[in-house]
mmCIF file of C-alpha atoms and ligand atoms in Angstrom:
data_model
loop_
_atom_site.group_PDB
_atom_site.id
_atom_site.type_symbol
_atom_site.label_atom_id
_atom_site.label_comp_id
_atom_site.label_asym_id
_atom_site.label_seq_id
_atom_site.Cartn_x
_atom_site.Cartn_y
_atom_site.Cartn_z
ATOM 1 C CA UNK T 1233 -8.737 -27.494 12.239
ATOM 2 C CA UNK T 1234 -9.055 -25.010 14.757
ATOM 3 C CA UNK T 1235 -11.947 -24.540 16.485
ATOM 4 C CA UNK T 1236 -13.717 -21.423 17.939
ATOM 5 C CA UNK T 1237 -12.107 -21.523 21.446
ATOM 6 C CA UNK T 1238 -8.395 -22.230 20.462
ATOM 7 C CA UNK T 1239 -5.954 -19.640 21.342
ATOM 8 C CA UNK T 1240 -4.891 -17.997 17.794
ATOM 9 C CA UNK T 1241 -1.945 -15.744 17.078
ATOM 10 C CA UNK T 1242 -1.996 -12.419 15.733
ATOM 11 C CA UNK T 1243 0.501 -10.611 13.880
ATOM 12 C CA UNK T 1244 0.791 -6.787 14.199
ATOM 13 C CA UNK T 1245 2.857 -5.310 11.250
ATOM 14 C CA UNK T 1246 4.444 -1.945 12.018
ATOM 15 C CA UNK T 1247 6.383 -0.525 9.335
ATOM 16 C CA UNK T 1248 8.322 2.339 10.810
ATOM 17 C CA UNK T 1249 10.450 5.241 9.177
ATOM 18 C CA UNK T 1250 12.171 8.054 11.135
ATOM 19 C CA UNK T 1251 9.393 7.724 13.914
ATOM 20 C CA UNK T 1252 11.261 7.974 17.083
ATOM 21 C CA UNK T 1253 8.760 10.273 18.341
ATOM 22 C CA UNK T 1254 5.416 8.286 18.052
ATOM 23 C CA UNK T 1255 7.085 4.392 19.070
ATOM 24 C CA UNK T 1256 7.038 5.167 22.780
ATOM 25 C CA UNK T 1257 3.214 6.088 22.377
ATOM 26 C CA UNK T 1258 2.313 3.381 20.222
ATOM 27 C CA UNK T 1259 3.751 0.632 22.396
ATOM 28 C CA UNK T 1260 1.467 2.348 25.542
ATOM 29 C CA UNK T 1261 -1.583 2.400 23.550
ATOM 30 C CA UNK T 1262 -1.137 -0.974 21.997
ATOM 31 C CA UNK T 1263 -0.009 -3.142 24.595
ATOM 32 C CA UNK T 1264 -2.977 -3.001 26.891
ATOM 33 C CA UNK T 1265 -5.567 -3.528 24.282
ATOM 34 C CA UNK T 1266 -3.918 -6.464 22.985
ATOM 35 C CA UNK T 1267 -3.381 -8.158 26.196
ATOM 36 C CA UNK T 1268 -7.025 -7.807 27.086
ATOM 37 C CA UNK T 1269 -8.172 -9.383 23.837
ATOM 38 C CA UNK T 1270 -9.380 -12.949 24.756
ATOM 39 C CA UNK T 1271 -7.554 -16.480 23.619
ATOM 40 C CA UNK T 1272 -5.187 -14.317 21.629
ATOM 41 C CA UNK T 1273 -1.661 -14.210 21.649
ATOM 42 C CA UNK T 1274 0.077 -12.044 19.411
ATOM 43 C CA UNK T 1275 3.227 -10.896 18.486
ATOM 44 C CA UNK T 1276 4.397 -7.532 16.780
ATOM 45 C CA UNK T 1277 6.703 -7.373 13.491
ATOM 46 C CA UNK T 1278 8.340 -3.782 13.875
ATOM 47 C CA UNK T 1279 9.927 -3.415 10.115
ATOM 48 C CA UNK T 1280 12.715 -0.490 10.352
ATOM 49 C CA UNK T 1281 12.424 1.250 6.741
ATOM 50 C CA UNK T 1282 16.011 2.367 6.828
ATOM 51 C CA UNK T 1283 15.181 5.009 9.742
ATOM 52 C CA UNK T 1284 18.525 7.835 9.887
ATOM 53 C CA UNK T 1285 17.096 8.662 13.960
ATOM 54 C CA UNK T 1286 17.375 6.487 16.513
ATOM 55 C CA UNK T 1287 14.142 4.721 15.818
ATOM 56 C CA UNK T 1288 16.027 1.114 15.555
ATOM 57 C CA UNK T 1289 17.401 1.467 18.654
ATOM 58 C CA UNK T 1290 14.139 2.169 20.482
ATOM 59 C CA UNK T 1291 12.459 -0.326 18.734
ATOM 60 C CA UNK T 1292 15.441 -2.930 19.743
ATOM 61 C CA UNK T 1293 14.910 -1.467 23.411
ATOM 62 C CA UNK T 1294 11.189 -2.790 23.109
ATOM 63 C CA UNK T 1295 12.036 -6.228 21.830
ATOM 64 C CA UNK T 1296 14.630 -6.964 24.315
ATOM 65 C CA UNK T 1297 11.947 -6.549 27.155
ATOM 66 C CA UNK T 1298 9.215 -8.608 25.322
ATOM 67 C CA UNK T 1299 9.631 -11.602 23.437
ATOM 68 C CA UNK T 1300 6.642 -10.999 21.492
ATOM 69 C CA UNK T 1301 8.105 -7.984 20.066
ATOM 70 C CA UNK T 1302 10.668 -8.899 17.135
ATOM 71 C CA UNK T 1303 12.288 -6.303 14.904
ATOM 72 C CA UNK T 1304 13.110 -6.690 10.962
ATOM 73 C CA UNK T 1305 15.998 -4.261 10.015
ATOM 74 C CA UNK T 1306 15.846 -3.293 6.263
ATOM 75 C CA UNK T 1307 19.227 -2.469 4.479
ATOM 76 C CA UNK T 1308 17.898 1.282 3.661
ATOM 77 C CA UNK T 1309 14.640 2.820 2.873
ATOM 78 C CA UNK T 1310 12.363 1.374 0.341
ATOM 79 C CA UNK T 1311 9.228 2.622 1.208
ATOM 80 C CA UNK T 1312 6.078 1.749 2.988
ATOM 81 C CA UNK T 1313 5.073 -0.751 0.294
ATOM 82 C CA UNK T 1314 8.100 -2.613 0.506
ATOM 83 C CA UNK T 1315 8.196 -2.210 4.176
ATOM 84 C CA UNK T 1316 4.904 -3.643 4.624
ATOM 85 C CA UNK T 1317 5.945 -6.511 2.305
ATOM 86 C CA UNK T 1318 8.449 -7.514 4.034
ATOM 87 C CA UNK T 1319 6.574 -7.117 7.391
ATOM 88 C CA UNK T 1320 3.846 -9.542 6.214
ATOM 89 C CA UNK T 1321 6.421 -11.805 4.662
ATOM 90 C CA UNK T 1322 7.854 -12.435 8.292
ATOM 91 C CA UNK T 1323 4.739 -12.309 10.083
ATOM 92 C CA UNK T 1324 3.744 -15.795 11.577
ATOM 93 C CA UNK T 1325 0.308 -14.950 12.661
ATOM 94 C CA UNK T 1326 -2.989 -16.891 12.026
ATOM 95 C CA UNK T 1327 -4.598 -13.166 11.421
ATOM 96 C CA UNK T 1328 -2.155 -9.958 10.647
ATOM 97 C CA UNK T 1329 -3.095 -6.692 10.873
ATOM 98 C CA UNK T 1330 -0.677 -3.603 9.307
ATOM 99 C CA UNK T 1331 -1.034 -0.932 11.741
ATOM 100 C CA UNK T 1332 0.947 2.437 11.287
ATOM 101 C CA UNK T 1333 3.077 3.692 13.927
ATOM 102 C CA UNK T 1334 1.589 7.065 14.244
ATOM 103 C CA UNK T 1335 -1.575 5.530 15.997
ATOM 104 C CA UNK T 1336 -3.412 6.937 12.999
ATOM 105 C CA UNK T 1337 -5.014 3.696 12.321
ATOM 106 C CA UNK T 1338 -6.602 3.243 15.962
ATOM 107 C CA UNK T 1339 -5.632 0.057 18.168
ATOM 108 C CA UNK T 1340 -8.882 0.533 20.070
ATOM 109 C CA UNK T 1341 -10.165 -0.921 16.862
ATOM 110 C CA UNK T 1342 -8.369 -4.132 17.047
ATOM 111 C CA UNK T 1343 -10.803 -6.310 19.057
ATOM 112 C CA UNK T 1344 -13.607 -5.706 17.189
ATOM 113 C CA UNK T 1345 -11.616 -6.700 14.275
ATOM 114 C CA UNK T 1346 -10.774 -9.897 15.695
ATOM 115 C CA UNK T 1347 -14.434 -10.088 16.487
ATOM 116 C CA UNK T 1348 -15.109 -9.965 12.774
ATOM 117 C CA UNK T 1349 -12.644 -12.263 11.774
ATOM 118 C CA UNK T 1350 -13.890 -14.792 14.619
ATOM 119 C CA UNK T 1351 -17.264 -14.382 13.217
ATOM 120 C CA UNK T 1352 -16.112 -15.727 10.105
ATOM 121 C CA UNK T 1353 -14.401 -12.995 7.559
ATOM 122 C CA UNK T 1354 -11.172 -13.146 6.035
ATOM 123 C CA UNK T 1355 -10.703 -9.783 5.672
ATOM 124 C CA UNK T 1356 -11.773 -7.321 7.938
ATOM 125 C CA UNK T 1357 -11.812 -3.459 6.561
ATOM 126 C CA UNK T 1358 -11.293 -0.495 8.333
ATOM 127 C CA UNK T 1359 -13.088 1.982 6.656
ATOM 128 C CA UNK T 1360 -12.601 5.852 7.588
ATOM 129 C CA UNK T 1361 -16.060 7.407 8.096
ATOM 130 C CA UNK T 1362 -14.503 10.796 8.300
ATOM 131 C CA UNK T 1363 -11.193 12.463 7.087
ATOM 132 C CA UNK T 1364 -11.661 15.559 9.325
ATOM 133 C CA UNK T 1365 -7.693 15.493 10.447
ATOM 134 C CA UNK T 1366 -6.794 15.378 6.817
ATOM 135 C CA UNK T 1367 -6.459 19.120 4.963
ATOM 136 C CA UNK T 1368 -8.992 19.496 2.283
ATOM 137 C CA UNK T 1369 -6.770 19.735 -0.515
ATOM 138 C CA UNK T 1370 -6.018 15.996 0.369
ATOM 139 C CA UNK T 1371 -9.555 14.588 0.955
ATOM 140 C CA UNK T 1372 -10.717 16.032 -2.275
ATOM 141 C CA UNK T 1373 -7.584 14.691 -4.177
ATOM 142 C CA UNK T 1374 -8.067 11.332 -2.515
ATOM 143 C CA UNK T 1375 -11.936 11.346 -3.275
ATOM 144 C CA UNK T 1376 -11.313 12.157 -6.891
ATOM 145 C CA UNK T 1377 -8.515 9.626 -7.147
ATOM 146 C CA UNK T 1378 -10.426 6.981 -5.814
ATOM 147 C CA UNK T 1379 -13.169 7.986 -8.224
ATOM 148 C CA UNK T 1380 -10.513 7.653 -11.342
ATOM 149 C CA UNK T 1381 -8.827 4.857 -10.096
ATOM 150 C CA UNK T 1382 -12.472 3.279 -9.999
ATOM 151 C CA UNK T 1383 -13.188 4.292 -13.338
ATOM 152 C CA UNK T 1384 -10.356 3.234 -15.146
ATOM 153 C CA UNK T 1385 -9.466 -0.125 -13.404
ATOM 154 C CA UNK T 1386 -11.324 -3.461 -13.752
ATOM 155 C CA UNK T 1387 -10.390 -3.409 -10.058
ATOM 156 C CA UNK T 1388 -12.132 -1.698 -8.002
ATOM 157 C CA UNK T 1389 -10.629 -0.052 -4.607
ATOM 158 C CA UNK T 1390 -12.675 0.289 -1.301
ATOM 159 C CA UNK T 1391 -13.023 4.162 -0.728
ATOM 160 C CA UNK T 1392 -11.358 5.408 2.199
ATOM 161 C CA UNK T 1393 -10.042 2.033 2.898
ATOM 162 C CA UNK T 1394 -6.097 2.098 4.226
ATOM 163 C CA UNK T 1395 -3.737 -0.443 4.974
ATOM 164 C CA UNK T 1396 -5.160 -0.736 8.238
ATOM 165 C CA UNK T 1397 -7.151 -3.932 8.113
ATOM 166 C CA UNK T 1398 -7.022 -7.940 9.353
ATOM 167 C CA UNK T 1399 -6.224 -10.450 6.875
ATOM 168 C CA UNK T 1400 -6.253 -13.915 7.677
ATOM 169 C CA UNK T 1401 -3.292 -16.494 7.057
ATOM 170 C CA UNK T 1402 -4.877 -17.627 3.669
ATOM 171 C CA UNK T 1403 -5.140 -14.097 2.458
ATOM 172 C CA UNK T 1404 -1.371 -13.265 3.224
ATOM 173 C CA UNK T 1405 -0.375 -16.682 1.833
ATOM 174 C CA UNK T 1406 -2.182 -15.816 -1.025
ATOM 175 C CA UNK T 1407 -0.527 -12.022 -1.417
ATOM 176 C CA UNK T 1408 2.992 -14.277 -0.983
ATOM 177 C CA UNK T 1409 2.109 -15.222 -4.387
ATOM 178 C CA UNK T 1410 1.806 -12.227 -6.012
ATOM 179 C CA UNK T 1411 5.657 -11.821 -7.388
ATOM 180 C CA UNK T 1412 5.407 -8.289 -8.656
ATOM 181 C CA UNK T 1413 7.838 -5.306 -7.715
ATOM 182 C CA UNK T 1414 5.797 -2.488 -7.754
ATOM 183 C CA UNK T 1415 3.970 -3.064 -4.954
ATOM 184 C CA UNK T 1416 0.517 -0.626 -4.607
ATOM 185 C CA UNK T 1417 -0.462 -2.998 -1.281
ATOM 186 C CA UNK T 1418 -4.125 -1.707 -1.311
ATOM 187 C CA UNK T 1419 -4.581 -2.538 -4.771
ATOM 188 C CA UNK T 1420 -3.062 -6.113 -4.243
ATOM 189 C CA UNK T 1421 -5.170 -6.417 -1.373
ATOM 190 C CA UNK T 1422 -8.520 -5.906 -2.777
ATOM 191 C CA UNK T 1423 -7.071 -8.097 -5.873
ATOM 192 C CA UNK T 1424 -6.880 -11.362 -3.821
ATOM 193 C CA UNK T 1425 -10.839 -10.704 -2.782
ATOM 194 C CA UNK T 1426 -11.779 -13.190 -0.131
ATOM 195 C CA UNK T 1427 -14.755 -12.712 2.076
ATOM 196 C CA UNK T 1428 -15.060 -9.202 3.645
ATOM 197 C CA UNK T 1429 -16.139 -7.475 6.346
ATOM 198 C CA UNK T 1430 -16.303 -3.757 7.039
ATOM 199 C CA UNK T 1431 -15.695 -2.135 10.627
ATOM 200 C CA UNK T 1432 -15.747 2.060 10.676
ATOM 201 C CA UNK T 1433 -13.723 4.485 12.581
ATOM 202 C CA UNK T 1434 -12.530 8.046 12.390
ATOM 203 C CA UNK T 1435 -9.401 8.879 11.249
ATOM 204 C CA UNK T 1436 -7.379 10.517 14.090
ATOM 205 C CA UNK T 1437 -4.394 13.447 13.391
ATOM 206 C CA UNK T 1438 -0.887 12.347 13.686
ATOM 207 C CA UNK T 1439 -0.105 11.925 17.305
ATOM 208 C CA UNK T 1440 3.380 12.906 16.616
ATOM 209 C CA UNK T 1441 6.157 13.264 13.979
ATOM 210 C CA UNK T 1442 5.257 14.277 10.789
ATOM 211 C CA UNK T 1443 4.035 12.452 7.389
ATOM 212 C CA UNK T 1444 6.442 11.020 4.981
ATOM 213 C CA UNK T 1445 4.030 11.622 1.989
ATOM 214 C CA UNK T 1446 4.965 14.398 0.497
ATOM 215 C CA UNK T 1447 2.585 15.587 -2.499
ATOM 216 C CA UNK T 1448 5.052 14.063 -4.999
ATOM 217 C CA UNK T 1449 5.152 10.977 -3.082
ATOM 218 C CA UNK T 1450 1.333 10.518 -3.329
ATOM 219 C CA UNK T 1451 1.567 11.394 -6.928
ATOM 220 C CA UNK T 1452 4.026 8.673 -7.610
ATOM 221 C CA UNK T 1453 1.605 6.208 -5.416
ATOM 222 C CA UNK T 1454 -1.321 7.491 -7.513
ATOM 223 C CA UNK T 1455 0.273 6.547 -10.844
ATOM 224 C CA UNK T 1456 1.395 3.155 -9.141
ATOM 225 C CA UNK T 1457 -2.012 2.413 -8.549
ATOM 226 C CA UNK T 1458 -3.373 3.280 -11.784
ATOM 227 C CA UNK T 1459 -0.564 1.508 -13.862
ATOM 228 C CA UNK T 1460 -0.356 -1.537 -11.848
ATOM 229 C CA UNK T 1461 -4.263 -2.203 -12.140
ATOM 230 C CA UNK T 1462 -4.927 -1.040 -15.445
ATOM 231 C CA UNK T 1463 -3.769 -0.837 -19.162
ATOM 232 C CA UNK T 1464 -6.459 1.942 -20.312
ATOM 233 C CA UNK T 1465 -4.294 4.842 -20.464
ATOM 234 C CA UNK T 1466 -1.979 2.625 -22.679
ATOM 235 C CA UNK T 1467 -4.616 1.774 -24.984
ATOM 236 C CA UNK T 1468 -6.381 5.103 -25.081
ATOM 237 C CA UNK T 1469 -3.956 6.342 -27.251
ATOM 238 C CA UNK T 1470 -5.358 4.285 -30.118
ATOM 239 C CA UNK T 1471 -8.647 6.032 -29.981
ATOM 240 C CA UNK T 1472 -7.130 9.679 -29.366
ATOM 241 C CA UNK T 1473 -4.835 8.841 -32.396
ATOM 242 C CA UNK T 1474 -7.990 7.812 -34.408
ATOM 243 C CA UNK T 1475 -10.289 11.243 -33.213
ATOM 244 C CA UNK T 1476 -6.943 13.217 -34.178
ATOM 245 C CA UNK T 1477 -6.614 11.661 -37.613
ATOM 246 C CA UNK T 1478 -10.608 11.602 -38.189
ATOM 247 C CA UNK T 1479 -10.587 15.464 -37.163
ATOM 248 C CA UNK T 1480 -7.289 15.723 -39.700
ATOM 249 C CA UNK T 1481 -8.660 14.288 -42.641
ATOM 250 C CA UNK T 1482 -12.133 16.222 -42.469
ATOM 251 C CA UNK T 1483 -9.984 18.945 -42.077
ATOM 252 C CA UNK T 1484 -8.160 18.439 -44.887
ATOM 253 C CA UNK T 1485 -11.441 17.597 -46.748
ATOM 254 C CA UNK T 1486 -12.732 20.941 -45.865
ATOM 255 C CA UNK T 1487 -9.750 23.073 -47.300
ATOM 256 C CA UNK T 1488 -9.579 21.103 -50.262
ATOM 257 C CA UNK T 1489 -13.164 21.940 -50.899
ATOM 258 C CA UNK T 1490 -12.422 25.439 -49.866
ATOM 259 C CA UNK T 1491 -9.707 25.486 -52.074
ATOM 260 C CA UNK T 1492 -11.656 24.611 -55.285
ATOM 261 C CA UNK T 1493 -14.214 26.936 -54.884
ATOM 262 C CA UNK T 1494 -12.545 29.833 -53.400
ATOM 263 C CA UNK T 1495 -8.881 29.746 -54.685
ATOM 264 C CA UNK T 1496 -5.717 29.334 -52.973
ATOM 265 C CA UNK T 1497 -4.972 31.734 -49.871
ATOM 266 C CA UNK T 1498 -1.752 31.724 -48.247
ATOM 267 C CA UNK T 1499 -1.782 33.164 -45.303
ATOM 268 C CA UNK T 1500 -2.136 30.598 -42.023
ATOM 269 C CA UNK T 1501 1.014 30.705 -40.558
ATOM 270 C CA UNK T 1502 -0.124 31.016 -36.607
ATOM 271 C CA UNK T 1503 -2.863 28.472 -37.194
ATOM 272 C CA UNK T 1504 0.129 25.756 -38.609
ATOM 273 C CA UNK T 1505 2.348 26.651 -35.802
ATOM 274 C CA UNK T 1506 -0.209 25.971 -33.133
ATOM 275 C CA UNK T 1507 -1.631 22.734 -34.687
ATOM 276 C CA UNK T 1508 1.987 21.718 -34.867
ATOM 277 C CA UNK T 1509 2.802 22.014 -31.661
ATOM 278 C CA UNK T 1510 -0.637 20.699 -30.260
ATOM 279 C CA UNK T 1511 0.205 17.621 -32.227
ATOM 280 C CA UNK T 1512 3.544 17.596 -30.816
ATOM 281 C CA UNK T 1513 2.422 18.166 -27.246
ATOM 282 C CA UNK T 1514 0.161 15.251 -27.677
ATOM 283 C CA UNK T 1515 2.385 12.837 -28.837
ATOM 284 C CA UNK T 1516 5.079 13.556 -26.190
ATOM 285 C CA UNK T 1517 2.146 12.763 -23.501
ATOM 286 C CA UNK T 1518 1.098 9.673 -25.101
ATOM 287 C CA UNK T 1519 5.219 8.437 -25.475
ATOM 288 C CA UNK T 1520 5.124 9.540 -21.760
ATOM 289 C CA UNK T 1521 2.010 7.253 -20.958
ATOM 290 C CA UNK T 1522 3.658 4.070 -22.510
ATOM 291 C CA UNK T 1523 7.306 5.167 -21.025
ATOM 292 C CA UNK T 1524 5.346 4.551 -17.095
ATOM 293 C CA UNK T 1525 4.552 1.155 -18.350
ATOM 294 C CA UNK T 1526 7.983 0.462 -20.093
ATOM 295 C CA UNK T 1527 9.617 1.881 -17.066
ATOM 296 C CA UNK T 1528 7.531 -0.566 -15.039
ATOM 297 C CA UNK T 1529 8.321 -3.651 -17.023
ATOM 298 C CA UNK T 1530 11.823 -3.020 -17.040
ATOM 299 C CA UNK T 1531 12.055 -2.982 -13.162
ATOM 300 C CA UNK T 1532 9.555 -6.244 -13.163
ATOM 301 C CA UNK T 1533 12.081 -7.260 -15.742
ATOM 302 C CA UNK T 1534 14.976 -6.953 -13.692
ATOM 303 C CA UNK T 1535 13.419 -9.297 -10.592
ATOM 304 C CA UNK T 1536 15.152 -7.742 -8.374
ATOM 305 C CA UNK T 1537 13.717 -8.188 -4.512
ATOM 306 C CA UNK T 1538 11.104 -6.092 -3.180
ATOM 307 C CA UNK T 1539 13.330 -5.624 -0.058
ATOM 308 C CA UNK T 1540 16.562 -6.353 1.685
ATOM 309 C CA UNK T 1541 16.744 -7.488 5.187
ATOM 310 C CA UNK T 1542 20.194 -6.593 7.166
ATOM 311 C CA UNK T 1543 19.166 -8.481 10.339
ATOM 312 C CA UNK T 1544 16.346 -9.745 12.345
ATOM 313 C CA UNK T 1545 16.387 -9.254 15.702
ATOM 314 C CA UNK T 1546 14.188 -11.531 18.024
ATOM 315 C CA UNK T 1547 13.519 -13.546 21.592
ATOM 316 C CA UNK T 1548 14.653 -11.029 24.471
ATOM 317 C CA UNK T 1549 17.527 -9.341 22.598
ATOM 318 C CA UNK T 1550 19.082 -12.592 21.387
ATOM 319 C CA UNK T 1551 19.442 -12.163 17.777
ATOM 320 C CA UNK T 1552 18.903 -15.298 15.578
ATOM 321 C CA UNK T 1553 18.450 -15.960 12.334
ATOM 322 C CA UNK T 1554 14.571 -16.220 11.837
ATOM 323 C CA UNK T 1555 14.707 -19.796 10.208
ATOM 324 C CA UNK T 1556 15.181 -21.074 13.545
ATOM 325 C CA UNK T 1557 12.999 -18.798 15.355
ATOM 326 C CA UNK T 1558 10.529 -19.807 13.446
ATOM 327 C CA UNK T 1559 10.952 -23.122 14.106
ATOM 328 C CA UNK T 1560 10.540 -22.807 17.757
ATOM 329 C CA UNK T 1561 7.171 -20.831 17.470
ATOM 330 C CA UNK T 1562 5.866 -23.642 15.058
ATOM 331 C CA UNK T 1563 6.674 -25.976 17.782
ATOM 332 C CA UNK T 1564 5.265 -24.020 20.431
ATOM 333 C CA UNK T 1565 2.601 -23.487 18.182
ATOM 334 C CA UNK T 1566 1.532 -27.195 17.620
ATOM 335 C CA UNK T 1567 -1.060 -28.598 15.502
ATOM 336 C CA UNK T 1568 -3.795 -26.391 16.490
ATOM 337 C CA UNK T 1569 -2.987 -23.649 13.235
ATOM 338 C CA UNK T 1570 -4.651 -25.278 10.371
ATOM 339 C CA UNK T 1571 -5.892 -21.928 8.711
HETATM 340 N N1 LIG F 2014 6.776 4.570 6.236
HETATM 341 C C1 LIG F 2014 7.413 3.429 5.773
HETATM 342 N N2 LIG F 2014 8.483 3.827 5.033
HETATM 343 C C2 LIG F 2014 8.629 5.131 4.350
HETATM 344 C C3 LIG F 2014 7.525 5.946 4.454
HETATM 345 C C4 LIG F 2014 6.623 5.641 5.731
HETATM 346 O O1 LIG F 2014 7.608 2.370 6.739
HETATM 347 O O2 LIG F 2014 8.889 5.538 3.295
HETATM 348 C C5 LIG F 2014 5.889 4.215 7.300
HETATM 349 C C6 LIG F 2014 5.732 5.151 8.410
HETATM 350 O O3 LIG F 2014 6.625 5.604 9.613
HETATM 351 C C7 LIG F 2014 4.339 5.588 9.002
HETATM 352 C C8 LIG F 2014 3.487 4.595 8.113
HETATM 353 O O4 LIG F 2014 4.363 4.303 7.022
HETATM 354 O O5 LIG F 2014 4.402 3.968 10.478
HETATM 355 C C9 LIG F 2014 2.538 5.510 7.611
HETATM 356 O O6 LIG F 2014 3.385 6.817 6.913
HETATM 357 P P1 LIG F 2014 2.981 8.364 7.213
HETATM 358 O O7 LIG F 2014 1.932 8.429 8.918
HETATM 359 O O8 LIG F 2014 3.902 9.262 7.163
HETATM 360 O O9 LIG F 2014 1.642 8.461 6.388
HETATM 361 P P2 LIG F 2014 0.354 9.206 6.042
HETATM 362 O O10 LIG F 2014 -0.346 8.856 7.251
HETATM 363 O O11 LIG F 2014 0.759 10.346 6.253
HETATM 364 O O12 LIG F 2014 -0.226 8.518 4.850
HETATM 365 MG MG1 LIG F 2015 0.024 8.991 9.501
#
């Protein structure tokens, strides 16, 4: 067991996709902060998520200068969730913090996260108290998304919490046991549970570069979240179908009654057409929802890996396979990492 005064290893996991403008600022900001935290050694795991600019070169330059900086180069752009998964798999720390490279997750909060972890929390969430930097539209859609998600799903997502958080080694090990390929990280993080503390902060605007999440990508992320953690959209079609069938039955009874009393009347082309189209539309929506789930089952069934690593770079520019690197670090850390 490690006592409260042992030196512990902290891993920062940083997914990077076309971030050449942000990387320098990130290191300038984060290094001094990490250096000053008491009884902490740290490593920075940079995941290059198939960047097409000179991001990789810049990352390598930093890892060459500092052996605590490692780079994992993925074979193409797999998306933030996959890049994050790769980073969490590679991280060796007793605690791990995923953090964005654009400084929207303030590194100045890290000492506080570590303090709460030392005080016994296994997960320390960083919650945005204000999203002033986001557009009105993004704030409103985000708020309604959390509401809809939490209504539909048994799993309640903490509101306004991103991927920025501290997780103990036990939590990371639990996450590694979740085999799904569709990785809605926020949901997975919440799903594993554990003793949680919350720290608040204000989200800053991006320091440089542009957000990689367009409206369409966010929409897909939202769908991912709901389909990963709720089958209610699937099941609701039974009830929608029942409701429509019941309505149709009542209307049928009404028509039979009316025909018996008043005789046959022929007109009704417009109402017939609109009802047929309406039902056709409803059926297609139902089919689409079923399709969303089947598509995901199909992806899971194929069982492809979540990401592919082209190469791992570490230890002052001498690239080695991480397998050996891992052993070196383990020996160095000795027996003091029981958690
Ligand atoms: N990112 C990534 N792969 C992607 C998209 C984004 O690794 O396909 C990284 C990106 O480099 C950044 C983080 O994920 O470090 C958050 O991205 P961004 O700032 O664009 O998202 P936002 O803050 O707008 O939600
Ligand atoms: Mg950002």
